[in-house]
mmCIF file of C-alpha atoms in Angstrom:
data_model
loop_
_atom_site.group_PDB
_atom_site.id
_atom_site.type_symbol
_atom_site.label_atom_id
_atom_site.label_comp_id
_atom_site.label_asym_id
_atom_site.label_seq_id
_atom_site.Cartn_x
_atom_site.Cartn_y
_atom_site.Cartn_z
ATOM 1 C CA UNK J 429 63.596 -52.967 -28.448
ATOM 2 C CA UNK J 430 66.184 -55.134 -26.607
ATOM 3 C CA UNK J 431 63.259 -57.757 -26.102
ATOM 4 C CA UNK J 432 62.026 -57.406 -29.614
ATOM 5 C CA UNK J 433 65.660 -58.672 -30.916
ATOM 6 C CA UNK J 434 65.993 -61.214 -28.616
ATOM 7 C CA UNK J 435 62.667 -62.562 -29.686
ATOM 8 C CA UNK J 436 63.276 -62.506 -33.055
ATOM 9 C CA UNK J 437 66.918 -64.535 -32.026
ATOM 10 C CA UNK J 438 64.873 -67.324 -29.962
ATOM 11 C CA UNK J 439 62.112 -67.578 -33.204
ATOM 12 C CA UNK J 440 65.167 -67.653 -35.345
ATOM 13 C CA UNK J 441 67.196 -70.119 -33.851
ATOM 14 C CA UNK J 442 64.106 -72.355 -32.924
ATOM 15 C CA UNK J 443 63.571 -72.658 -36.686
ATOM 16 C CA UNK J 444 67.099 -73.745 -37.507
ATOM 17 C CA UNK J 445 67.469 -75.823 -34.726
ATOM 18 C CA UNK J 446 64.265 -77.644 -35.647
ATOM 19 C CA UNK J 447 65.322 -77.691 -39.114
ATOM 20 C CA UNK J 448 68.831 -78.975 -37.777
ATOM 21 C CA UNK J 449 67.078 -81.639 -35.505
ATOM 22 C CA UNK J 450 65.121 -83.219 -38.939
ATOM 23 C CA UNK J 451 68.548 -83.100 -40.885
ATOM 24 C CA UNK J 452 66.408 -80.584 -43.219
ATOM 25 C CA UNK J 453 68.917 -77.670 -44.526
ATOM 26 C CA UNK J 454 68.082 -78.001 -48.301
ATOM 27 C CA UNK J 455 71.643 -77.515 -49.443
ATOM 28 C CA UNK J 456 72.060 -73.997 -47.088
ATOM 29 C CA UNK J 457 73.827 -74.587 -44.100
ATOM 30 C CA UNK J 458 71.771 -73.150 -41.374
ATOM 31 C CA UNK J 459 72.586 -70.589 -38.951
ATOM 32 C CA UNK J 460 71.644 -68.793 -35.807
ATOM 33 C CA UNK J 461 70.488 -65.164 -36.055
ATOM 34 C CA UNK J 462 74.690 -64.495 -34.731
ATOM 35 C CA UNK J 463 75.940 -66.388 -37.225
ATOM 36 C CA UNK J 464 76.814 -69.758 -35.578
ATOM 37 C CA UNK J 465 75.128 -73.265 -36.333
ATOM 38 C CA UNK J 466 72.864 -74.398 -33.421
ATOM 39 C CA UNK J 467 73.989 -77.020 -31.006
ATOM 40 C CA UNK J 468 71.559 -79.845 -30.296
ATOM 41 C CA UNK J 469 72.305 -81.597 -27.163
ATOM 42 C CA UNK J 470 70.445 -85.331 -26.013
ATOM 43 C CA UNK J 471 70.913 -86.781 -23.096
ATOM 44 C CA UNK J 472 71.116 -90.739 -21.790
ATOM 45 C CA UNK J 473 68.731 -92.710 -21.515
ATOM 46 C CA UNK J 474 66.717 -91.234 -24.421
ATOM 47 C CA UNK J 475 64.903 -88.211 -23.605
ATOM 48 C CA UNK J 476 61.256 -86.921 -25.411
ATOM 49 C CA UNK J 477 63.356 -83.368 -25.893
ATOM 50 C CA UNK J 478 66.660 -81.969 -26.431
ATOM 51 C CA UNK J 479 68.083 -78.488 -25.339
ATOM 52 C CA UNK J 480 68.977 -76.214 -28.621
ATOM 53 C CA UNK J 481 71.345 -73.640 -27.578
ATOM 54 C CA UNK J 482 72.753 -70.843 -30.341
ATOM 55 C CA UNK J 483 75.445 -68.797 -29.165
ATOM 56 C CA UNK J 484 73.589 -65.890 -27.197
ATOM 57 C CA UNK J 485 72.475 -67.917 -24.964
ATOM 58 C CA UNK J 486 69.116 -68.719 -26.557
ATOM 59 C CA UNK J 487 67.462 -72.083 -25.132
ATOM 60 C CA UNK J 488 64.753 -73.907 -25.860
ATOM 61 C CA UNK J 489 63.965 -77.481 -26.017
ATOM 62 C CA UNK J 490 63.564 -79.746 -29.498
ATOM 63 C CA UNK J 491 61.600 -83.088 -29.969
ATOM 64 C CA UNK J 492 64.474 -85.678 -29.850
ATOM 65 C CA UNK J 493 65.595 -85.860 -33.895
ATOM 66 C CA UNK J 494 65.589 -89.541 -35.420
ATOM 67 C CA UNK J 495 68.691 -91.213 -35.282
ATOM 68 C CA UNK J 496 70.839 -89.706 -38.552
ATOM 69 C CA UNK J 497 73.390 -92.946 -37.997
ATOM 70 C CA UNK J 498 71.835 -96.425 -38.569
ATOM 71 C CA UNK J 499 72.380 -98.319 -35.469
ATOM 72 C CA UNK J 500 70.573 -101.053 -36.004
ATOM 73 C CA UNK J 501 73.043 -104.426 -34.765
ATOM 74 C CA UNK J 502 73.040 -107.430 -37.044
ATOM 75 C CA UNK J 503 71.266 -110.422 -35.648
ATOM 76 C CA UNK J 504 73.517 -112.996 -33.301
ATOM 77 C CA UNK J 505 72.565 -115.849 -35.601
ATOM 78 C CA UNK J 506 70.770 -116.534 -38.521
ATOM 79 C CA UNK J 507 69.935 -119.478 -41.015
ATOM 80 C CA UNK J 508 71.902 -119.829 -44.252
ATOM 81 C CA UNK J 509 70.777 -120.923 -47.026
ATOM 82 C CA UNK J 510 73.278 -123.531 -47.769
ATOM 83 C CA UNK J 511 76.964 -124.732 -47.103
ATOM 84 C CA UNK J 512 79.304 -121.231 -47.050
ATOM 85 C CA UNK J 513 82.622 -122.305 -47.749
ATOM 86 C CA UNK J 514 84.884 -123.907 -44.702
ATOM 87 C CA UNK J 515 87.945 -122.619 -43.530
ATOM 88 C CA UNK J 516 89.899 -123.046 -39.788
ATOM 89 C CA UNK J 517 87.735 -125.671 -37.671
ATOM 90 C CA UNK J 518 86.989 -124.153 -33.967
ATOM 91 C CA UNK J 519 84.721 -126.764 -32.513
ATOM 92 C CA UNK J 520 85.182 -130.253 -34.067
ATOM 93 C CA UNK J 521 82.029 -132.460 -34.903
ATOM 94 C CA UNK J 522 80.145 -132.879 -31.067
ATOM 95 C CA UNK J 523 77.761 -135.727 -30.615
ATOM 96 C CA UNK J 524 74.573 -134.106 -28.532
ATOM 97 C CA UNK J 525 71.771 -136.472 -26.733
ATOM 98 C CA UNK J 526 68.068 -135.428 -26.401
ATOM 99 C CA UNK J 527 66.061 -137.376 -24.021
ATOM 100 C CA UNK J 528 62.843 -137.876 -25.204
ATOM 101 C CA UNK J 529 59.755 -139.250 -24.184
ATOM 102 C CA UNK J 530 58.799 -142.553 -25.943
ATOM 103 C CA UNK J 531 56.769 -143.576 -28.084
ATOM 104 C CA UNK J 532 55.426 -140.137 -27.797
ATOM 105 C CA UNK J 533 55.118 -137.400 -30.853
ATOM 106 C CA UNK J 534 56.619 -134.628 -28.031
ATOM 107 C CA UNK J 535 59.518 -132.461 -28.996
ATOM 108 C CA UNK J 536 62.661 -133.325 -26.911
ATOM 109 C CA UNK J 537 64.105 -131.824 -24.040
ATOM 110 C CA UNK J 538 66.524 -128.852 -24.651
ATOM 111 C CA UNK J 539 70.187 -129.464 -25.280
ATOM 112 C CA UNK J 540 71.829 -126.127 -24.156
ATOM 113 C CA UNK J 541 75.256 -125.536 -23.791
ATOM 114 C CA UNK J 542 77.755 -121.997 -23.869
ATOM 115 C CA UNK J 543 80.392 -121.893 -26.860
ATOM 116 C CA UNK J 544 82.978 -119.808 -26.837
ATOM 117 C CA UNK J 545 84.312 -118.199 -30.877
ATOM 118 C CA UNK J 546 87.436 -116.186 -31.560
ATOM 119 C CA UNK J 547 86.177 -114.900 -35.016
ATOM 120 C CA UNK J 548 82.706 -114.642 -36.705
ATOM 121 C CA UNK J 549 82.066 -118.485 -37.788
ATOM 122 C CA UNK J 550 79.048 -120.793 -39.327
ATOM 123 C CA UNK J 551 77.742 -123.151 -36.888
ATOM 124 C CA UNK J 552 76.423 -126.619 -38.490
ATOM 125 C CA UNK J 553 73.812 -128.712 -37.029
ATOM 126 C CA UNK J 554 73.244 -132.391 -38.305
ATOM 127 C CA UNK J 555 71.715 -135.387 -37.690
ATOM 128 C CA UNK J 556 73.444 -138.420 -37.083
ATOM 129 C CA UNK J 557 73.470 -142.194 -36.490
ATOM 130 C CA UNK J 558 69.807 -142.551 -37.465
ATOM 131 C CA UNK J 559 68.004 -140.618 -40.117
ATOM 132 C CA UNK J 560 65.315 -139.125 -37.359
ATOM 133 C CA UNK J 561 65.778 -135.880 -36.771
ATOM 134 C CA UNK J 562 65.087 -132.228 -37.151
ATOM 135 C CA UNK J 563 66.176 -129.689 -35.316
ATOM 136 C CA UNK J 564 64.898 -126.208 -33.771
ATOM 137 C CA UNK J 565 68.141 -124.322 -32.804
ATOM 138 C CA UNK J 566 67.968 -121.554 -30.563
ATOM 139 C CA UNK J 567 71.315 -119.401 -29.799
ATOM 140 C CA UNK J 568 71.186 -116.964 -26.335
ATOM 141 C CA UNK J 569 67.579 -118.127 -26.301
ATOM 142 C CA UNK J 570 66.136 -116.935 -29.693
ATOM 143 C CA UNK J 571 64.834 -119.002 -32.124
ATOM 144 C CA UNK J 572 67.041 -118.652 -35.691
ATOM 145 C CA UNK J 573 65.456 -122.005 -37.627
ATOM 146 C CA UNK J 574 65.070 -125.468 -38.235
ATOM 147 C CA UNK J 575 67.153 -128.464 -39.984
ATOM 148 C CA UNK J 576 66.096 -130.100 -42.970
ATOM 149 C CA UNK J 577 66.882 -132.753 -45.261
ATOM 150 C CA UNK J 578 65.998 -134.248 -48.485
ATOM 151 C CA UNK J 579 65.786 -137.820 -46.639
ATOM 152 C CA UNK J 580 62.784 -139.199 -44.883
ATOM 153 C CA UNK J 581 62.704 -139.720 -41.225
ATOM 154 C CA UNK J 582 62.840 -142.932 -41.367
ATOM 155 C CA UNK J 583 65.339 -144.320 -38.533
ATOM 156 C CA UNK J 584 67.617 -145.361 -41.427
ATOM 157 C CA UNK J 585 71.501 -145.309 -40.462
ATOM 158 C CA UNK J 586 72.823 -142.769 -42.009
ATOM 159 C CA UNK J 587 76.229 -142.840 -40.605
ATOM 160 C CA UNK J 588 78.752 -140.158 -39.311
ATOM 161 C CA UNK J 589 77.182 -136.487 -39.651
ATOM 162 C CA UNK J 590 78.897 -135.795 -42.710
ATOM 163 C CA UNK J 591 78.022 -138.608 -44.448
ATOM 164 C CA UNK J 592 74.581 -138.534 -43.221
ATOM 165 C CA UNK J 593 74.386 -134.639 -44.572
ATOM 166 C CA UNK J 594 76.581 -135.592 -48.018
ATOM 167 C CA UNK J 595 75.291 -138.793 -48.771
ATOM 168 C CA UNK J 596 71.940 -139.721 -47.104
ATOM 169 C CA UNK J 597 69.886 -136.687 -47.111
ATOM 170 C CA UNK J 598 70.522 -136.013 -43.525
ATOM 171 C CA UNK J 599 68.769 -133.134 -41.700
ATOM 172 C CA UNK J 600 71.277 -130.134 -41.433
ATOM 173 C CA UNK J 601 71.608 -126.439 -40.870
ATOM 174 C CA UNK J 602 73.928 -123.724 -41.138
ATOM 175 C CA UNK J 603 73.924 -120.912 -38.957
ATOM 176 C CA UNK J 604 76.024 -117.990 -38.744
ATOM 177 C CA UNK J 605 77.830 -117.132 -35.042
ATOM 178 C CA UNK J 606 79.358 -113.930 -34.358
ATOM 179 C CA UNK J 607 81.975 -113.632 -32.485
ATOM 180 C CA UNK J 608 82.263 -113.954 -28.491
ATOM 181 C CA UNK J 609 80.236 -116.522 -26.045
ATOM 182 C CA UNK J 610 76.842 -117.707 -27.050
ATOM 183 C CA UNK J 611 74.017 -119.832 -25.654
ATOM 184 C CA UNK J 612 73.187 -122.863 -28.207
ATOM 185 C CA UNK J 613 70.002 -124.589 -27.979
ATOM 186 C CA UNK J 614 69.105 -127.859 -29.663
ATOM 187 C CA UNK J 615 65.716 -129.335 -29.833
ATOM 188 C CA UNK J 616 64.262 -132.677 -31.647
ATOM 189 C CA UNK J 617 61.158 -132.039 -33.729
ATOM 190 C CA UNK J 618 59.045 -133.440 -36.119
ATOM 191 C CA UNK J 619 59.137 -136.887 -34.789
ATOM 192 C CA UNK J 620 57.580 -139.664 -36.867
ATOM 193 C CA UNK J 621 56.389 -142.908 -36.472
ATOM 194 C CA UNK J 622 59.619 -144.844 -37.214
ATOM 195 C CA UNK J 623 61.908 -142.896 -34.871
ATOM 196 C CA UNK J 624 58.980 -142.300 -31.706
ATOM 197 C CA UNK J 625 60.221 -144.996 -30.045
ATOM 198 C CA UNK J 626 63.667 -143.726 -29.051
ATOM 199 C CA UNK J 627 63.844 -142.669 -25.983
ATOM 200 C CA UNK J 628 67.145 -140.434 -26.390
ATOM 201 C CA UNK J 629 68.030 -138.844 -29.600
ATOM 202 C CA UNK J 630 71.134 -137.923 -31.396
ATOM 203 C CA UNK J 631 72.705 -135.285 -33.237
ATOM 204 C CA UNK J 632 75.841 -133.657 -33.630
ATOM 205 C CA UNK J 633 77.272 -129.469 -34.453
ATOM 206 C CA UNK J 634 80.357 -127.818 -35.577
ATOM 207 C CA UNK J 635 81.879 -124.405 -35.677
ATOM 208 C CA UNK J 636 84.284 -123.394 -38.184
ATOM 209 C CA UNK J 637 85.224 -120.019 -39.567
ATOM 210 C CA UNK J 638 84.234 -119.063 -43.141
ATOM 211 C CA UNK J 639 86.684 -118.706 -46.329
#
């Protein structure tokens, strides 16, 4: 008899505890045969099972539930789609120089450099000087888009980078930075026949935080 009722206990509690591991208790809390909730216990690193335990001592092990807390981290860096509003500057305008191969169509080599942000900011990349470039940017090594402009890339002067964004139809990009140190990556792409000729190009970026 004694084994009969603990049976019945392990069938019992494997139910709820299944039920518990889904999130499924359709509005009834659910309980061990005793009269307690079951316990479901995962360990680190991710295990395929779980140990269910109810209060007699019953054990058995669970398929690992699905995460009931979204954990999911927002992306380092992404690409806005236009200029966010511009508070506290934390890295001033920055010329950049990309060596590139002349009179080639190649992309550039990599600019790379560590930046260090005390809050959440929007990074801005522009071209500058001439109206040549586009950019790939990269930040701790994944790609998070390209620059664009409403200019051609035509090698015409465009000025300062905020003119050449404001006035000139300079290729430009805002990005957004969370907080901490981060690996930035600039590349020049898209070269045309008026600008292949340069052998180093130029750009400039800015952090600031946002309003």
């Amino acid at each position: 008899m004694r084994h009969f009722v603990n049976l019945t206990t392990l069938l019992f509690c494997g139910t709820a505890c299944a039920q518990f591991a889904s999130g499924d208790f359709s509005g009834i809390p659910v309980m061990c045969q005793n009269g307690k909730e079951p316990t479901l216990s995962c360990s680190e690193p991710i295990q395929e099972t779980c140990g269910c335990v109810c209060r007699d001592g019953a054990t058995f092990n669970q398929t690992r539930p699905g995460s009931l807390v979204d954990v999911t981290l927002p992306p380092v860096s992404q690409q806005l789609p236009g200029k966010p509003c511009m508070a506290e500057v934390f890295v001033p305008w920055k010329d950049i120089d990309l060596p590139h191969t002349k009179d080639s169509y190649e992309p550039s080599n990599m600019y790379d450099e560590m930046v260090h942000v005390p809050e959440d900011s929007v990074f801005v990349v522009a071209d500058s000087l001439g109206r040549c470039q586009h950019f790939e940017v990269f930040v701790d090594g994944e790609k998070v888009g390209v620059t664009n402009g409403d200019g051609p890339l035509d090698n015409w002067p465009c000025g300062d980078p905020e003119t050449c964004i404001e006035k000139n139809g300079g290729s430009h990009g805002y990005f957004t930075l969370q907080k901490g140190s981060h690996a930035i990556g600039l590349r020049w792409i898209g070269i045309t026949d008026a600008c292949k000729h340069i052998s180093t190009g130029r750009g400039s970026y800015q952090i600031y935080k946002k309003c």
